[in-house]
Short mmCIF file of C-alpha atoms and ligand atoms in Angstrom, two decimals:
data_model
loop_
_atom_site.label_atom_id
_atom_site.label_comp_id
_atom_site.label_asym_id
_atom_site.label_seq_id
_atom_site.Cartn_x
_atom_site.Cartn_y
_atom_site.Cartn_z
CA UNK X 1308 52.51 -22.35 10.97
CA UNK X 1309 51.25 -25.62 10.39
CA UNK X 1310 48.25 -25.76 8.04
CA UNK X 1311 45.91 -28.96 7.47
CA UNK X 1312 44.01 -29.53 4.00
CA UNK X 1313 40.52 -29.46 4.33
CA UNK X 1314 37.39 -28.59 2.30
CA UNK X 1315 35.08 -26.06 3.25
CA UNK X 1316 31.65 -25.05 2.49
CA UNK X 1317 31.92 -21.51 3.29
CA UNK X 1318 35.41 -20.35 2.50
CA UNK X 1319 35.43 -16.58 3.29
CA UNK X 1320 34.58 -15.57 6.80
CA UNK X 1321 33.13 -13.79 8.18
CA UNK X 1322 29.84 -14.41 6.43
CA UNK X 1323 27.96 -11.08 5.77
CA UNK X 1324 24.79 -11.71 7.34
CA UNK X 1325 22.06 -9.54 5.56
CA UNK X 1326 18.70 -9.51 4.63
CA UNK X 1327 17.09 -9.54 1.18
CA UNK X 1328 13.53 -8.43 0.79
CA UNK X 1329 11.34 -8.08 -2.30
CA UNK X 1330 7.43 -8.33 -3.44
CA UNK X 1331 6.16 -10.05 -5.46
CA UNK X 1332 3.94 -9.29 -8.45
CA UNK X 1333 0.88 -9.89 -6.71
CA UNK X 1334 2.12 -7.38 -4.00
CA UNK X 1335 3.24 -9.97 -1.04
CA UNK X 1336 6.12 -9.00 0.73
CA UNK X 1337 9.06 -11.49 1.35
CA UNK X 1338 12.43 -11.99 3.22
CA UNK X 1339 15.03 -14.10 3.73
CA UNK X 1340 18.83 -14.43 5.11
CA UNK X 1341 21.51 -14.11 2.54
CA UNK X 1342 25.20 -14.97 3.74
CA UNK X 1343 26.32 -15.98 0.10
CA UNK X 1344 26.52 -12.10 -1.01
CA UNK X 1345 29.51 -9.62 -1.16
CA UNK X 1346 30.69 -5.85 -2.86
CA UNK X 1347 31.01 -6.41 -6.93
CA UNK X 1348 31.60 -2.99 -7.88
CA UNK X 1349 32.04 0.46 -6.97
CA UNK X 1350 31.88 2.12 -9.70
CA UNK X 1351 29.18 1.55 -10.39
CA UNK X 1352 27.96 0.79 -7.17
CA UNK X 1353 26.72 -2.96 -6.79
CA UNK X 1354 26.49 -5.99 -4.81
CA UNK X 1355 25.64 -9.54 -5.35
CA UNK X 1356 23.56 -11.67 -3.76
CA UNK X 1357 23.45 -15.51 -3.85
CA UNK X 1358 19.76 -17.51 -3.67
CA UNK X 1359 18.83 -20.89 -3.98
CA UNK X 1360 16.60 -21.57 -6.51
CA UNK X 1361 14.26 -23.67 -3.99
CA UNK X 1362 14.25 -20.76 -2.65
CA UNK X 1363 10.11 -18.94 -2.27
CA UNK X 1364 11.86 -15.75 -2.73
CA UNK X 1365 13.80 -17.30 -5.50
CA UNK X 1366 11.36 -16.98 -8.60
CA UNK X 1367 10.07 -13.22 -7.13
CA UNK X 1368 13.91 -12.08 -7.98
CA UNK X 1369 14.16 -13.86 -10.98
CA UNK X 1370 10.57 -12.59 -12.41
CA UNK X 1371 10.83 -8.81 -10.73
CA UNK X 1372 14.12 -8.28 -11.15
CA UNK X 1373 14.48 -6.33 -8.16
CA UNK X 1374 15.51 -6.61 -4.62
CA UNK X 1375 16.25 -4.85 -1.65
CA UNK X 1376 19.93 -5.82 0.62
CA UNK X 1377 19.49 -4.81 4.42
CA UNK X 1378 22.35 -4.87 6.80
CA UNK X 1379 20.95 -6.53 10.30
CA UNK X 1380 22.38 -4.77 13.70
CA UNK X 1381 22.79 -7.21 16.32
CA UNK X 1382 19.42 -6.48 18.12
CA UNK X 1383 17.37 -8.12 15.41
CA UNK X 1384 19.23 -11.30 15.29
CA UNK X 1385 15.93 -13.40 16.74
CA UNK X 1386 14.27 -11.41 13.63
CA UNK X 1387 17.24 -12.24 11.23
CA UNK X 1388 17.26 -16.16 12.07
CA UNK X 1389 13.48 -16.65 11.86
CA UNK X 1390 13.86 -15.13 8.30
CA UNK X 1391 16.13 -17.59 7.64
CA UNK X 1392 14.11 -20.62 8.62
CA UNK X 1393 10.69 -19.88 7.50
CA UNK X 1394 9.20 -19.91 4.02
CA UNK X 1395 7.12 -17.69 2.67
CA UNK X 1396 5.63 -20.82 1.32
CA UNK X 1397 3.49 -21.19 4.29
CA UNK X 1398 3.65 -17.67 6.00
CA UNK X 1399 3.56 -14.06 5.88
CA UNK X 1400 6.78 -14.11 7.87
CA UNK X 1401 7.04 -10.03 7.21
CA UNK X 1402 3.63 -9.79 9.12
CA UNK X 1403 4.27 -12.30 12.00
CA UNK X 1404 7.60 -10.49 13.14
CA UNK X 1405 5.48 -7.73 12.94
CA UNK X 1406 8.09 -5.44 10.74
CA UNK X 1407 7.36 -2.21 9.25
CA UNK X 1408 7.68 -1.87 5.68
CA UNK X 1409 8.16 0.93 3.41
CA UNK X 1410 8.31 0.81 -0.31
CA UNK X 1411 11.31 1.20 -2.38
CA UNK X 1412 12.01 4.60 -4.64
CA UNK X 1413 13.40 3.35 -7.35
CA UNK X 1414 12.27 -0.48 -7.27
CA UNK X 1415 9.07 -2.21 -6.20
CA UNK X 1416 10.46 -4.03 -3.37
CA UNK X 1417 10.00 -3.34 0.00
CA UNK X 1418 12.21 -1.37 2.65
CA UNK X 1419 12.51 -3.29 5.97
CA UNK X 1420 12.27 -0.06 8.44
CA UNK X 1421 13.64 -1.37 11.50
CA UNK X 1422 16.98 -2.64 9.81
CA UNK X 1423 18.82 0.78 9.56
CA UNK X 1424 20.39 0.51 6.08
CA UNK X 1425 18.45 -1.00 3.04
CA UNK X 1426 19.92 -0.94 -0.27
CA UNK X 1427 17.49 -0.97 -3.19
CA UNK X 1428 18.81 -2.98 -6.14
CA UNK X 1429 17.95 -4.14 -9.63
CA UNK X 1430 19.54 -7.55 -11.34
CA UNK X 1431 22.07 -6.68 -14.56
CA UNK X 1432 23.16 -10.23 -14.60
CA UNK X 1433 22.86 -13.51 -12.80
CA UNK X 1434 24.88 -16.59 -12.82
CA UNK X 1435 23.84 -20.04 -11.87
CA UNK X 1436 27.14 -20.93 -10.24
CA UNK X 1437 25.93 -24.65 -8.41
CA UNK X 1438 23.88 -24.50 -5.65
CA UNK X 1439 22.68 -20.96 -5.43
CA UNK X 1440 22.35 -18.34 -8.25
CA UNK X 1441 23.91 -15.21 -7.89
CA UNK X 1442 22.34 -11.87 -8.65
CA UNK X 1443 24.09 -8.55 -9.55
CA UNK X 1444 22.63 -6.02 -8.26
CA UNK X 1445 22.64 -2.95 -9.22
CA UNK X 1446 22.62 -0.07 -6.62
CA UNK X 1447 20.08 2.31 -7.69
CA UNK X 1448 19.38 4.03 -3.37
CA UNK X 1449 20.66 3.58 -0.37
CA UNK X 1450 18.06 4.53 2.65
CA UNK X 1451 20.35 5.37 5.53
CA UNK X 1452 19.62 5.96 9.69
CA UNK X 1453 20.24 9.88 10.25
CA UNK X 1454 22.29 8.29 13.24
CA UNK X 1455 25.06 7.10 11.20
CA UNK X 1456 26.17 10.22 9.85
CA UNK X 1457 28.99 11.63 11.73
CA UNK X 1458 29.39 15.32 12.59
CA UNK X 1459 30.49 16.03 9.24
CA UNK X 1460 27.59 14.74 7.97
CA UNK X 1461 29.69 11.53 6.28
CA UNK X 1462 28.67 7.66 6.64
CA UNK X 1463 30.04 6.01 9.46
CA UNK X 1464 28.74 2.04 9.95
CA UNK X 1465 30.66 1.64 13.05
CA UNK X 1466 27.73 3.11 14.67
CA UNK X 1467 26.12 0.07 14.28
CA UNK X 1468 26.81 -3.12 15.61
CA UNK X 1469 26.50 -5.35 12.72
CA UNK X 1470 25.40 -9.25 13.16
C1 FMN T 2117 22.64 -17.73 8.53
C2 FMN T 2117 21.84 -18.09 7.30
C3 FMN T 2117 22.34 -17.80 6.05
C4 FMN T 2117 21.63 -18.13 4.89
N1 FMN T 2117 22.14 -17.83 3.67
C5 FMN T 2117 21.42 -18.12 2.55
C6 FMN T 2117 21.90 -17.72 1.27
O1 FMN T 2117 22.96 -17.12 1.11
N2 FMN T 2117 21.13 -18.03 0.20
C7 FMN T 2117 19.93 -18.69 0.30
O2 FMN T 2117 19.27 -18.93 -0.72
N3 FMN T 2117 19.47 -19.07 1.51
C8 FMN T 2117 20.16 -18.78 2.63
N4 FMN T 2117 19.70 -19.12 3.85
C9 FMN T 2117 18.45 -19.88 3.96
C10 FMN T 2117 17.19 -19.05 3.71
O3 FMN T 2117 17.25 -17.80 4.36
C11 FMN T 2117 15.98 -19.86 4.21
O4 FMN T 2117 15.90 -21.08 3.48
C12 FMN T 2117 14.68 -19.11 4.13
O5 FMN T 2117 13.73 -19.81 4.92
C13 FMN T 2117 14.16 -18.96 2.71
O6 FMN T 2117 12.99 -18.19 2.75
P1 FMN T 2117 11.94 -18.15 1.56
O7 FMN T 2117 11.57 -19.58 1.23
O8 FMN T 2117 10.79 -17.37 2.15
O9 FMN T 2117 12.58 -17.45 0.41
C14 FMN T 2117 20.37 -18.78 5.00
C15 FMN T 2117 19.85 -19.07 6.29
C16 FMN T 2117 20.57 -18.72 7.43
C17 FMN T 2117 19.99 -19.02 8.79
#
């Protein structure tokens, strides 16, 4: 195989393509797409996410400490991308798509409803690592769709068509 040397921005693909939600301290909901993000630990659970600091949602991680990671099925990809290139700066973006919210258990950060698996976590550590920073999070719930539990009542996620 004959290989070329080249530098790129996003090494690993694919890119996860999730959504991170939170609230800020004022109560106003917030989300945006997160591709820098992967699995940190099982044991215990958690995940990291990567924001820029320019970032709206930014400072509401950083000062909350909390956040919620959903997984986006293919059917809200219109939803997904709008997320990604709006601020909450200048909009409710939460209220113009028009998406349901629940509140977190165990952190005070909002559930997106219609995304069918949101992970509630809260930051152990960060690292600035250049352009974005990137939380650990740890997982303290995962809200699941009943539909994804097979007949033995175990998690199966290729129900879902993932974006
Ligand atoms: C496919 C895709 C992936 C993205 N990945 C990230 C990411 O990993 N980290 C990040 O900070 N912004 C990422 N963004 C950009 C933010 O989602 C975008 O700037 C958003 O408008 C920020 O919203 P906010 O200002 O309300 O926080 C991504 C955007 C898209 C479309």
């Amino acid at each position: 195989m004959k290989k070329e040397l080249e530098t790129l921005k996003n090494c690993i693909q694919p890119r996860p393509n999730l959504i991170v939600s939170c609230r800020d301290e004022e109560g106003k909901d917030n989300a945006l797409a997160v591709a820098y993000a992967g699995n940190c630990s099982y044991d215990p659970p958690m995940l990291m996410v990567g924001v820029v600091p320019s970032r709206y949602s930014y400072d509401i991680v950083k000062e909350t400490g909390v956040f919620v990671v959903n997984l986006v099925p293919q059917e809200l990809e219109k939803e997904y991308y709008y997320l990604g290139s709006h601020s909450g700066r200048d909009e409710d973006k939460i209220k113009n798509l028009n998406l349901e919210v629940k509140d977190g258990i165990e952190v005070n950060a909002p559930l997106l409803v219609d995304f069918p698996v949101n992970i509630e976590c809260r930051v152990v550590d960060s690292i600035l690592t250049g352009s974005h920073e990137m939380f650990i999070g740890k997982v303290e719930r995962v809200h699941l769709d009943k539909k994804l539990l097979n007949d033995e009542g175990k998690v199966d996620l290729s129900k879902i068509k993932l974006l």
